Amino acid sequence: MAQATQADPPLADAIVLFGATGDLSRRMLLPSLYFLDADGHLPKGFKVLATARAQLSRDDFVGQVETILKARPEGLDAAVWARFAARLDYVACDATTAEGAAALCPYLEGRKRPMFFLAISPSLYAKVCAALAAAGLATEASRIVLEKPIGRDLETSRQVNEAVGAVFHEDRIFRIDHYLGKETVQNLIALRFANTLFEPLWNNLTIDHVQITVAETEGVGERWPYYDEYGALRDMLQNHMLQLLCFVAMEPPADMDPRSVRNEKVKVLRSLRRFTRADVQNASIRGQYARGVAGGKEAAGYEAERGQPTGTETFVALRADIDNWRWAGVPFFLRTGKRLPERRTQIVIQFKPVPHSIFGDAASADLTANRLVIDLQPDEDIALTLMNKSPGISKGGMRLQSLPLSLSLLRAYEGPGQRRRIAYERLLLDVMQGNSTLFVRRDEVEEAWRWIDGVADAWAEAGMVPKPYAAGSWGPSGAFALIERSERAWLD
Ligand code: BG6
């Protein structure tokens, strides 16, 4: 999947990892690079140049990477490690200055197509890009990879995009949304466009509503200095959840070319109905976890973790409407939160009931509408519920029962050598190959912010503050009222 249709750009020949001693690099990026090497995806001579401010020697850094990889459940393969370790190098520098960036140059000698991965605070993106330009490293063949958040609203995202765009052409900017690297999210494209079954039904004639849930059991914990400025709306909805919504709602793209896919996603974002002060109270709810029990253990409330009262939401549920021909009248209910009872990322496509029941009263009462449930994590399952005749005979005539036709992707693909990949493996490989289909284009980020700003503004105008919910519960009661108002219910 995600193959470029035009002539493939040449492979990158080095990655420069900024923030190489940070959490993202340790947990995701360095292990992903190691696994890419293990699977034979790193070209011969490909260099991994790590950089951070910490004064470490190359040997210290390589030792740290070895410790990280050894601690992983997959274990370390001696031959792969020897090959990977030989690619690693480390430079301590302040990459926000031209001198700092220049310190990287000798290490990149002979490398013509480096990819720069900014695993650092977004507030430094502009400075690092300018420094790379000043050091002569931002060449025509180089690529830059940015993590979210790209700004905190439309205005600030534009500033970041301008600053990065002043140095790198849009075709060479790869904005990561790590959800797009997940197998199951990419599988949504396959499910919709590699089967004839669903597409004719995928519209407001047959679908009643859609639910998208991203539930986490973890609290915010030590991440509050970042999180408190963003909250669930900006941390999860603006990016991951809107991306899921786009994949569910977009029109079939002409092909898998980055331009075709991203054009379709932008159209969906542009069709999202803006929130107004009048409807925001009925159509959305903010929550914040209070003390409770999570995973069988006492859990502190967010304000206790934060150390002081705060108006930041750790839960959002809202009803999104897409004003276009396909989706007019089909609500999309989105909800996400921290400290919920289980970890679950799930999309539910709820079909309409049959127009008329030919069965008797008893069996008609059994009738439930078909539903397609796509579990993205932790389980990777797809289930289509179908009505069946219950076996046996009964006095009142036939009885009916809803049963799932279900496919476990893990089981279907289990076997030796199969492991759950880190989402970043796919994404790093795509950057290396110069394929941006699974990355977020500038207009896409900005359209998403435009809509999110509308929600935040409407909240502010309506004076909506987060409602407390006990840690370990499914959010404030208003989240249930929100969906029940339109005579539907969350699938819990
Ligand atoms: C990140 C958010 O982007 O995604 C986190 O900043 C969140 O707050 C995380 O926990 C969820 O990702 P995943 O892959 O664990 O579902």
Short mmCIF file of C-alpha atoms and ligand atoms in Angstrom, two decimals:
data_model
loop_
_atom_site.label_atom_id
_atom_site.label_comp_id
_atom_site.label_asym_id
_atom_site.label_seq_id
_atom_site.Cartn_x
_atom_site.Cartn_y
_atom_site.Cartn_z
CA MET A 1 0.00 0.00 0.00
CA ALA A 2 0.95 3.69 -0.14
CA GLN A 3 2.99 3.26 -3.24
CA ALA A 4 3.85 6.37 -5.18
CA THR A 5 2.47 6.16 -8.70
CA GLN A 6 4.91 8.57 -10.27
CA ALA A 7 8.63 7.92 -10.58
CA ASP A 8 9.77 7.11 -7.07
CA PRO A 9 12.08 9.74 -5.55
CA PRO A 10 15.50 8.38 -4.62
CA LEU A 11 15.85 6.83 -1.18
CA ALA A 12 17.12 8.96 1.69
CA ASP A 13 20.65 8.09 2.68
CA ALA A 14 20.67 9.30 6.31
CA ILE A 15 18.35 10.23 9.12
CA VAL A 16 19.26 13.01 11.53
CA LEU A 17 17.35 12.52 14.73
CA PHE A 18 16.89 15.73 16.70
CA GLY A 19 15.91 15.08 20.31
CA ALA A 20 17.60 11.69 20.16
CA THR A 21 17.73 11.26 23.93
CA GLY A 22 14.04 12.13 24.39
CA ASP A 23 11.07 9.89 25.06
CA LEU A 24 9.80 9.58 21.49
CA SER A 25 13.23 8.61 20.16
CA ARG A 26 13.79 6.04 22.86
CA ARG A 27 10.36 4.43 22.81
CA MET A 28 9.50 4.65 19.14
CA LEU A 29 12.04 6.01 16.68
CA LEU A 30 15.24 4.14 17.52
CA PRO A 31 13.43 0.79 17.91
CA SER A 32 11.59 1.43 14.61
CA LEU A 33 14.86 2.09 12.81
CA TYR A 34 16.33 -1.06 14.30
CA PHE A 35 13.34 -3.13 13.08
CA LEU A 36 13.55 -1.56 9.63
CA ASP A 37 17.17 -2.67 9.57
CA ALA A 38 16.19 -6.14 10.77
CA ASP A 39 13.68 -6.42 7.91
CA GLY A 40 16.27 -5.30 5.37
CA HIS A 41 14.69 -1.91 4.67
CA LEU A 42 17.67 0.30 5.47
CA PRO A 43 19.85 0.75 2.41
CA LYS A 44 23.53 -0.05 2.55
CA GLY A 45 25.43 2.92 3.99
CA PHE A 46 22.28 4.48 5.50
CA LYS A 47 23.39 6.51 8.49
CA VAL A 48 21.54 7.26 11.73
CA LEU A 49 22.93 10.48 13.11
CA ALA A 50 21.53 11.20 16.55
CA THR A 51 21.73 14.62 18.07
CA ALA A 52 20.67 16.31 21.30
CA ARG A 53 22.12 18.78 23.76
CA ALA A 54 23.27 16.09 26.19
CA GLN A 55 27.05 15.75 26.22
CA LEU A 56 27.41 12.09 25.38
CA SER A 57 30.12 10.26 23.51
CA ARG A 58 29.19 8.05 20.59
CA ASP A 59 29.92 4.99 22.73
CA ASP A 60 27.68 6.23 25.54
CA PHE A 61 24.85 6.77 23.11
CA VAL A 62 25.27 3.43 21.37
CA GLY A 63 25.30 1.77 24.81
CA GLN A 64 22.03 3.51 25.69
CA VAL A 65 20.39 2.35 22.46
CA GLU A 66 21.51 -1.21 23.13
CA THR A 67 19.96 -1.08 26.62
CA ILE A 68 16.68 0.25 25.19
CA LEU A 69 16.50 -2.47 22.55
CA LYS A 70 17.45 -5.25 24.96
CA ALA A 71 14.64 -4.23 27.29
CA ARG A 72 12.04 -4.74 24.54
CA PRO A 73 10.01 -7.95 24.39
CA GLU A 74 11.34 -8.79 20.91
CA GLY A 75 14.93 -9.09 22.21
CA LEU A 76 18.09 -8.15 20.35
CA ASP A 77 19.46 -10.08 17.40
CA ALA A 78 23.25 -9.98 17.57
CA ALA A 79 23.84 -9.76 13.81
CA VAL A 80 21.21 -7.07 13.26
CA TRP A 81 22.49 -5.13 16.22
CA ALA A 82 26.06 -5.20 14.92
CA ARG A 83 24.86 -3.83 11.58
CA PHE A 84 22.59 -1.23 13.18
CA ALA A 85 25.17 -0.08 15.74
CA ALA A 86 27.63 0.56 12.92
CA ARG A 87 25.17 3.05 11.40
CA LEU A 88 24.80 5.05 14.62
CA ASP A 89 26.61 8.24 15.41
CA TYR A 90 25.99 10.96 17.97
CA VAL A 91 26.69 14.70 18.03
CA ALA A 92 25.96 16.92 21.02
CA CYS A 93 24.85 20.31 19.71
CA ASP A 94 22.34 23.10 20.01
CA ALA A 95 20.60 22.69 16.69
CA THR A 96 18.65 25.93 17.08
CA THR A 97 21.78 27.88 16.13
CA ALA A 98 23.60 27.95 12.79
CA GLU A 99 26.86 26.92 14.53
CA GLY A 100 25.08 24.00 16.19
CA ALA A 101 23.63 22.82 12.88
CA ALA A 102 27.02 23.31 11.21
CA ALA A 103 28.47 20.84 13.71
CA LEU A 104 26.41 18.15 11.96
CA CYS A 105 28.01 18.79 8.56
CA PRO A 106 31.18 16.69 8.95
CA TYR A 107 29.04 13.74 10.01
CA LEU A 108 26.92 14.01 6.89
CA GLU A 109 29.82 14.19 4.46
CA GLY A 110 28.91 12.34 1.27
CA ARG A 111 25.23 12.10 2.25
CA LYS A 112 23.09 13.83 -0.37
CA ARG A 113 19.57 13.04 0.79
CA PRO A 114 19.28 13.32 4.58
CA MET A 115 15.93 13.24 6.33
CA PHE A 116 15.68 15.44 9.42
CA PHE A 117 13.34 14.17 12.12
CA LEU A 118 12.36 16.82 14.68
CA ALA A 119 11.52 14.88 17.84
CA ILE A 120 11.76 18.11 19.81
CA SER A 121 9.43 20.77 21.15
CA PRO A 122 7.40 22.30 18.29
CA SER A 123 8.38 25.73 19.65
CA LEU A 124 11.87 25.02 18.24
CA TYR A 125 10.82 23.95 14.73
CA ALA A 126 11.24 27.37 13.15
CA LYS A 127 14.69 27.93 14.67
CA VAL A 128 16.00 24.49 13.73
CA CYS A 129 14.80 24.90 10.13
CA ALA A 130 16.48 28.28 9.87
CA ALA A 131 19.68 26.81 11.35
CA LEU A 132 19.63 23.93 8.87
CA ALA A 133 19.26 26.42 6.02
CA ALA A 134 22.11 28.57 7.36
CA ALA A 135 24.36 25.51 7.64
CA GLY A 136 23.60 24.59 4.02
CA LEU A 137 21.95 21.32 5.03
CA ALA A 138 18.42 22.05 3.78
CA THR A 139 19.24 20.96 0.24
CA GLU A 140 16.70 20.23 -2.52
CA ALA A 141 16.93 16.51 -1.84
CA SER A 142 16.59 16.67 1.95
CA ARG A 143 13.33 15.99 3.82
CA ILE A 144 11.95 17.18 7.12
CA VAL A 145 9.67 15.28 9.46
CA LEU A 146 7.52 17.10 12.01
CA GLU A 147 5.56 15.72 14.91
CA LYS A 148 2.28 17.10 16.17
CA PRO A 149 1.25 19.52 17.54
CA ILE A 150 1.64 21.85 14.58
CA GLY A 151 0.50 24.93 16.46
CA ARG A 152 -2.24 25.29 19.01
CA ASP A 153 -4.81 26.86 16.70
CA LEU A 154 -5.13 27.97 13.09
CA GLU A 155 -3.10 31.12 13.62
CA THR A 156 -0.15 29.46 15.34
CA SER A 157 -0.19 26.46 12.98
CA ARG A 158 0.11 28.90 10.09
CA GLN A 159 3.13 30.47 11.75
CA VAL A 160 4.84 27.09 12.11
CA ASN A 161 3.95 26.12 8.54
CA GLU A 162 5.25 29.44 7.22
CA ALA A 163 8.54 29.10 9.06
CA VAL A 164 9.13 25.51 7.96
CA GLY A 165 7.85 26.27 4.46
CA ALA A 166 10.34 29.11 4.12
CA VAL A 167 13.11 26.49 4.18
CA PHE A 168 11.55 23.27 2.85
CA HIS A 169 9.15 22.89 -0.07
CA GLU A 170 5.79 21.35 0.90
CA ASP A 171 6.66 18.17 -1.04
CA ARG A 172 9.58 17.64 1.33
CA ILE A 173 7.67 18.28 4.57
CA PHE A 174 6.31 15.16 6.27
CA ARG A 175 3.86 15.95 9.09
CA ILE A 176 3.35 12.85 11.16
CA ASP A 177 0.11 11.67 12.62
CA HIS A 178 1.22 8.36 14.06
CA TYR A 179 -2.32 6.94 13.73
CA LEU A 180 -1.78 6.84 9.98
CA GLY A 181 1.14 4.47 10.53
CA LYS A 182 -1.07 1.92 12.28
CA GLU A 183 -1.86 -1.16 10.18
CA THR A 184 -5.49 -1.08 11.18
CA VAL A 185 -5.96 2.54 10.14
CA GLN A 186 -4.47 1.81 6.73
CA ASN A 187 -6.72 -1.23 6.61
CA LEU A 188 -9.70 1.13 6.59
CA ILE A 189 -8.69 2.13 3.08
CA ALA A 190 -8.47 -1.52 2.07
CA LEU A 191 -11.79 -2.35 3.71
CA ARG A 192 -13.58 0.44 1.88
CA PHE A 193 -11.87 0.43 -1.48
CA ALA A 194 -10.72 -3.16 -2.00
CA ASN A 195 -14.20 -4.61 -1.44
CA THR A 196 -17.29 -4.01 -3.54
CA LEU A 197 -19.49 -4.94 -0.62
CA PHE A 198 -19.53 -1.79 1.46
CA GLU A 199 -19.12 1.15 -0.87
CA PRO A 200 -22.67 1.08 -2.34
CA LEU A 201 -24.02 1.16 1.21
CA TRP A 202 -21.59 3.74 2.52
CA ASN A 203 -23.92 6.76 2.57
CA ASN A 204 -26.92 8.40 4.21
CA LEU A 205 -29.42 6.07 2.51
CA THR A 206 -28.20 3.08 4.50
CA ILE A 207 -26.09 4.34 7.38
CA ASP A 208 -27.81 5.74 10.44
CA HIS A 209 -24.79 7.12 12.26
CA VAL A 210 -21.09 6.57 12.95
CA GLN A 211 -19.31 6.38 16.31
CA ILE A 212 -15.59 6.85 16.78
CA THR A 213 -14.16 6.16 20.22
CA VAL A 214 -10.55 6.55 21.32
CA ALA A 215 -10.52 5.56 24.98
CA GLU A 216 -7.40 5.40 27.13
CA THR A 217 -6.98 4.03 30.64
CA GLU A 218 -3.83 6.04 31.35
CA GLY A 219 -4.03 9.44 33.00
CA VAL A 220 -2.03 12.50 31.98
CA GLY A 221 0.55 12.01 34.73
CA GLU A 222 3.89 13.72 34.19
CA ARG A 223 2.89 15.02 30.76
CA TRP A 224 0.70 17.74 32.21
CA PRO A 225 2.99 20.68 31.30
CA TYR A 226 2.27 19.88 27.62
CA TYR A 227 -1.22 18.52 28.06
CA ASP A 228 -2.57 21.34 30.15
CA GLU A 229 -2.07 23.75 27.29
CA TYR A 230 -3.83 21.49 24.77
CA GLY A 231 -6.47 19.30 26.38
CA ALA A 232 -8.24 16.39 24.71
CA LEU A 233 -9.71 18.56 21.94
CA ARG A 234 -6.34 19.66 20.61
CA ASP A 235 -4.33 16.60 21.67
CA MET A 236 -6.55 13.91 20.13
CA LEU A 237 -9.51 15.30 18.23
CA GLN A 238 -7.68 17.78 16.00
CA ASN A 239 -5.43 15.08 14.60
CA HIS A 240 -5.99 11.37 15.27
CA MET A 241 -9.77 11.42 15.48
CA LEU A 242 -10.32 13.74 12.55
CA GLN A 243 -7.99 11.56 10.51
CA LEU A 244 -10.09 8.50 11.36
CA LEU A 245 -13.22 10.44 10.45
CA CYS A 246 -11.66 11.42 7.12
CA PHE A 247 -10.83 7.82 6.24
CA VAL A 248 -14.40 6.76 7.02
CA ALA A 249 -16.04 9.65 5.22
CA MET A 250 -13.86 10.47 2.21
CA GLU A 251 -14.81 9.80 -1.39
CA PRO A 252 -12.83 7.12 -3.23
CA PRO A 253 -9.56 8.75 -4.30
CA ALA A 254 -8.47 8.33 -7.93
CA ASP A 255 -5.45 6.36 -6.76
CA MET A 256 -3.09 6.09 -3.80
CA ASP A 257 -1.04 9.05 -4.92
CA PRO A 258 -0.47 11.48 -2.01
CA ARG A 259 -2.27 14.28 -3.84
CA SER A 260 -5.35 12.18 -4.61
CA VAL A 261 -5.78 10.84 -1.08
CA ARG A 262 -5.10 14.11 0.67
CA ASN A 263 -7.42 16.07 -1.64
CA GLU A 264 -10.27 13.80 -0.60
CA LYS A 265 -9.49 14.21 3.09
CA VAL A 266 -9.41 17.99 2.79
CA LYS A 267 -12.86 17.93 1.19
CA VAL A 268 -14.25 16.11 4.22
CA LEU A 269 -12.67 18.58 6.62
CA ARG A 270 -14.09 21.47 4.63
CA SER A 271 -17.56 19.92 4.84
CA LEU A 272 -17.59 19.67 8.63
CA ARG A 273 -20.34 21.90 9.98
CA ARG A 274 -19.01 24.64 12.22
CA PHE A 275 -20.16 24.73 15.80
CA THR A 276 -22.05 27.75 17.05
CA ARG A 277 -22.66 28.95 20.55
CA ALA A 278 -26.30 27.93 20.15
CA ASP A 279 -25.66 24.26 19.39
CA VAL A 280 -22.41 23.59 21.24
CA GLN A 281 -24.11 22.77 24.53
CA ASN A 282 -26.33 20.15 22.93
CA ALA A 283 -23.71 18.78 20.60
CA SER A 284 -20.61 18.53 22.79
CA ILE A 285 -19.38 17.89 26.29
CA ARG A 286 -16.06 18.48 28.03
CA GLY A 287 -14.98 16.40 30.99
CA GLN A 288 -12.09 16.17 33.43
CA TYR A 289 -11.27 13.08 35.46
CA ALA A 290 -11.60 13.28 39.20
CA ARG A 291 -10.43 10.73 41.76
CA GLY A 292 -11.63 7.20 41.09
CA VAL A 293 -10.56 3.65 40.47
CA ALA A 294 -8.73 2.78 37.30
CA GLY A 295 -7.48 -0.72 36.51
CA GLY A 296 -8.45 -1.87 40.02
CA LYS A 297 -6.29 0.82 41.65
CA GLU A 298 -7.07 4.16 43.26
CA ALA A 299 -6.33 6.90 40.76
CA ALA A 300 -5.83 10.58 41.48
CA GLY A 301 -7.83 13.26 39.70
CA TYR A 302 -6.23 15.37 36.99
CA GLU A 303 -6.11 18.48 39.17
CA ALA A 304 -4.23 16.56 41.87
CA GLU A 305 -1.67 15.45 39.25
CA ARG A 306 -1.51 18.97 37.89
CA GLY A 307 -1.10 20.42 41.39
CA GLN A 308 -3.73 23.15 40.97
CA PRO A 309 -7.19 23.76 39.53
CA THR A 310 -7.30 23.92 35.77
CA GLY A 311 -9.95 24.32 33.09
CA THR A 312 -8.37 21.76 30.73
CA GLU A 313 -10.56 18.91 29.46
CA THR A 314 -9.33 15.32 29.56
CA PHE A 315 -12.49 14.06 27.85
CA VAL A 316 -14.51 15.28 24.88
CA ALA A 317 -17.57 13.87 23.22
CA LEU A 318 -19.24 15.64 20.35
CA ARG A 319 -21.54 15.24 17.42
CA ALA A 320 -19.97 16.18 14.10
CA ASP A 321 -22.07 16.72 10.98
CA ILE A 322 -20.64 16.50 7.51
CA ASP A 323 -22.58 18.71 5.16
CA ASN A 324 -22.21 16.97 1.83
CA TRP A 325 -24.32 14.74 -0.39
CA ARG A 326 -23.04 11.46 0.99
CA TRP A 327 -23.34 12.24 4.68
CA ALA A 328 -26.14 14.80 5.07
CA GLY A 329 -28.20 13.72 8.07
CA VAL A 330 -25.71 11.11 9.35
CA PRO A 331 -24.23 12.21 12.67
CA PHE A 332 -20.67 11.20 13.55
CA PHE A 333 -20.35 10.84 17.32
CA LEU A 334 -16.76 11.21 18.49
CA ARG A 335 -15.48 10.64 21.99
CA THR A 336 -12.05 10.44 23.53
CA GLY A 337 -10.73 10.59 27.04
CA LYS A 338 -8.08 9.66 29.53
CA ARG A 339 -8.72 7.41 32.55
CA LEU A 340 -11.65 5.62 30.94
CA PRO A 341 -12.49 2.03 31.88
CA GLU A 342 -10.63 0.40 28.98
CA ARG A 343 -8.21 1.09 26.18
CA ARG A 344 -10.20 0.97 22.99
CA THR A 345 -10.03 2.58 19.58
CA GLN A 346 -13.15 1.67 17.69
CA ILE A 347 -15.23 2.77 14.75
CA VAL A 348 -18.87 1.74 14.62
CA ILE A 349 -20.85 2.05 11.41
CA GLN A 350 -24.47 1.70 12.44
CA PHE A 351 -26.77 0.83 9.56
CA LYS A 352 -30.45 1.74 9.42
CA PRO A 353 -33.11 -0.75 10.50
CA VAL A 354 -35.00 -2.73 7.85
CA PRO A 355 -37.78 -0.55 6.42
CA HIS A 356 -40.53 -3.02 7.31
CA SER A 357 -40.64 -6.20 9.37
CA ILE A 358 -42.36 -9.24 7.90
CA PHE A 359 -41.92 -11.19 11.12
CA GLY A 360 -44.44 -11.49 13.91
CA ASP A 361 -44.42 -9.21 16.95
CA ALA A 362 -42.05 -11.34 18.99
CA ALA A 363 -39.46 -11.75 16.24
CA SER A 364 -39.80 -8.12 15.21
CA ALA A 365 -38.82 -7.12 18.72
CA ASP A 366 -35.61 -9.14 18.23
CA LEU A 367 -34.70 -7.20 15.10
CA THR A 368 -31.61 -5.06 15.47
CA ALA A 369 -30.03 -3.07 12.70
CA ASN A 370 -26.77 -4.28 11.15
CA ARG A 371 -23.58 -2.83 12.46
CA LEU A 372 -20.02 -2.88 11.24
CA VAL A 373 -17.61 -2.64 14.17
CA ILE A 374 -13.98 -1.95 13.39
CA ASP A 375 -11.69 -2.40 16.39
CA LEU A 376 -8.36 -0.74 15.78
CA GLN A 377 -6.69 -1.34 19.14
CA PRO A 378 -5.89 -3.14 21.35
CA ASP A 379 -7.66 -5.86 19.34
CA GLU A 380 -7.68 -5.72 15.59
CA ASP A 381 -11.08 -7.08 14.68
CA ILE A 382 -13.75 -6.39 12.14
CA ALA A 383 -17.24 -7.62 12.91
CA LEU A 384 -20.43 -7.29 10.89
CA THR A 385 -23.54 -8.11 12.85
CA LEU A 386 -26.19 -9.99 10.90
CA MET A 387 -29.67 -11.10 11.89
CA ASN A 388 -30.16 -14.86 11.97
CA LYS A 389 -32.95 -17.22 12.77
CA SER A 390 -32.44 -18.64 16.26
CA PRO A 391 -32.20 -22.42 15.99
CA GLY A 392 -35.16 -24.52 17.09
CA ILE A 393 -38.91 -24.09 17.06
CA SER A 394 -41.09 -21.89 19.23
CA LYS A 395 -44.83 -21.43 19.49
CA GLY A 396 -44.90 -17.85 18.36
CA GLY A 397 -43.08 -18.65 15.11
CA MET A 398 -39.55 -17.82 14.10
CA ARG A 399 -37.24 -15.98 16.54
CA LEU A 400 -34.32 -13.88 15.44
CA GLN A 401 -30.89 -13.19 16.84
CA SER A 402 -28.09 -10.81 15.93
CA LEU A 403 -24.71 -12.56 15.48
CA PRO A 404 -21.34 -11.19 14.41
CA LEU A 405 -19.53 -12.28 11.30
CA SER A 406 -16.12 -11.60 12.63
CA LEU A 407 -12.55 -11.42 11.46
CA SER A 408 -9.62 -11.20 13.82
CA LEU A 409 -6.79 -9.64 11.88
CA LEU A 410 -4.21 -10.79 14.41
CA ARG A 411 -5.31 -14.39 14.12
CA ALA A 412 -5.64 -14.21 10.35
CA TYR A 413 -2.05 -13.10 10.02
CA GLU A 414 -0.44 -14.81 12.97
CA GLY A 415 2.55 -16.97 12.28
CA PRO A 416 6.28 -17.16 12.76
CA GLY A 417 8.04 -13.87 12.31
CA GLN A 418 4.79 -11.88 12.61
CA ARG A 419 4.85 -9.15 15.19
CA ARG A 420 2.88 -6.03 15.81
CA ARG A 421 4.79 -3.26 14.13
CA ILE A 422 5.43 0.14 15.65
CA ALA A 423 3.42 2.71 13.64
CA TYR A 424 6.61 4.68 13.04
CA GLU A 425 8.23 1.86 11.05
CA ARG A 426 5.82 2.34 8.14
CA LEU A 427 6.08 6.13 8.39
CA LEU A 428 9.87 6.26 8.54
CA LEU A 429 10.07 3.96 5.55
CA ASP A 430 7.66 6.20 3.64
CA VAL A 431 9.74 9.30 4.37
CA MET A 432 12.82 7.41 3.28
CA GLN A 433 11.04 6.62 0.01
CA GLY A 434 9.63 10.13 -0.31
CA ASN A 435 6.00 8.96 -0.25
CA SER A 436 3.73 11.40 1.60
CA THR A 437 0.35 9.65 1.22
CA LEU A 438 0.22 8.88 4.95
CA PHE A 439 1.35 12.34 6.05
CA VAL A 440 -0.71 15.41 6.67
CA ARG A 441 -0.55 18.21 4.14
CA ARG A 442 -0.48 21.85 5.18
CA ASP A 443 -4.04 22.63 4.05
CA GLU A 444 -5.27 19.54 5.87
CA VAL A 445 -3.74 20.60 9.19
CA GLU A 446 -5.10 24.09 8.75
CA GLU A 447 -8.63 22.95 7.86
CA ALA A 448 -8.62 20.70 10.91
CA TRP A 449 -7.56 23.62 13.08
CA ARG A 450 -10.20 25.89 11.56
CA TRP A 451 -12.91 23.46 12.67
CA ILE A 452 -11.35 22.81 16.08
CA ASP A 453 -11.01 26.56 16.67
CA GLY A 454 -14.75 26.79 16.03
CA VAL A 455 -15.41 24.24 18.77
CA ALA A 456 -13.04 25.96 21.23
CA ASP A 457 -14.54 29.39 20.46
CA ALA A 458 -18.08 28.11 20.90
CA TRP A 459 -17.10 26.54 24.24
CA ALA A 460 -15.62 29.84 25.37
CA GLU A 461 -18.66 31.85 24.23
CA ALA A 462 -21.05 29.43 25.92
CA GLY A 463 -18.88 29.38 29.07
CA MET A 464 -18.61 25.58 28.98
CA VAL A 465 -16.19 24.22 31.55
CA PRO A 466 -15.19 20.55 31.94
CA LYS A 467 -17.59 18.42 34.00
CA PRO A 468 -15.89 16.07 36.45
CA TYR A 469 -16.06 12.31 35.92
CA ALA A 470 -14.69 9.58 38.17
CA ALA A 471 -11.46 8.04 36.89
CA GLY A 472 -12.39 4.63 35.52
CA SER A 473 -15.82 5.71 34.24
CA TRP A 474 -17.02 6.44 30.69
CA GLY A 475 -16.90 10.20 31.16
CA PRO A 476 -19.49 12.68 32.44
CA SER A 477 -23.19 11.80 32.21
CA GLY A 478 -23.56 14.51 29.58
CA ALA A 479 -21.72 12.22 27.15
CA PHE A 480 -24.63 9.79 27.31
CA ALA A 481 -27.23 12.55 27.12
CA LEU A 482 -25.47 13.90 24.04
CA ILE A 483 -26.05 10.75 22.01
CA GLU A 484 -29.39 9.85 23.60
CA ARG A 485 -30.76 13.20 22.51
CA SER A 486 -30.84 11.80 19.00
CA GLU A 487 -32.22 8.44 20.23
CA ARG A 488 -28.97 6.55 19.81
CA ALA A 489 -26.56 5.02 22.31
CA TRP A 490 -22.83 4.43 22.61
CA LEU A 491 -21.80 0.87 21.93
CA ASP A 492 -20.16 -0.02 25.26
C1 BG6 B 1 -0.67 11.06 21.31
C2 BG6 B 1 -1.29 11.92 22.36
O1 BG6 B 1 -0.62 11.76 20.09
O2 BG6 B 1 -1.44 9.88 21.14
C3 BG6 B 1 -1.40 11.16 23.68
O3 BG6 B 1 -0.49 13.08 22.57
C4 BG6 B 1 -2.12 9.84 23.46
O4 BG6 B 1 -2.05 11.92 24.67
C5 BG6 B 1 -1.52 9.07 22.30
O5 BG6 B 1 -2.01 9.09 24.65
C6 BG6 B 1 -2.36 7.86 21.96
O6 BG6 B 1 -1.69 7.09 21.00
P1 BG6 B 1 -1.89 5.51 20.90
O7 BG6 B 1 -1.08 5.10 19.74
O8 BG6 B 1 -1.42 4.96 22.21
O9 BG6 B 1 -3.37 5.30 20.71
#
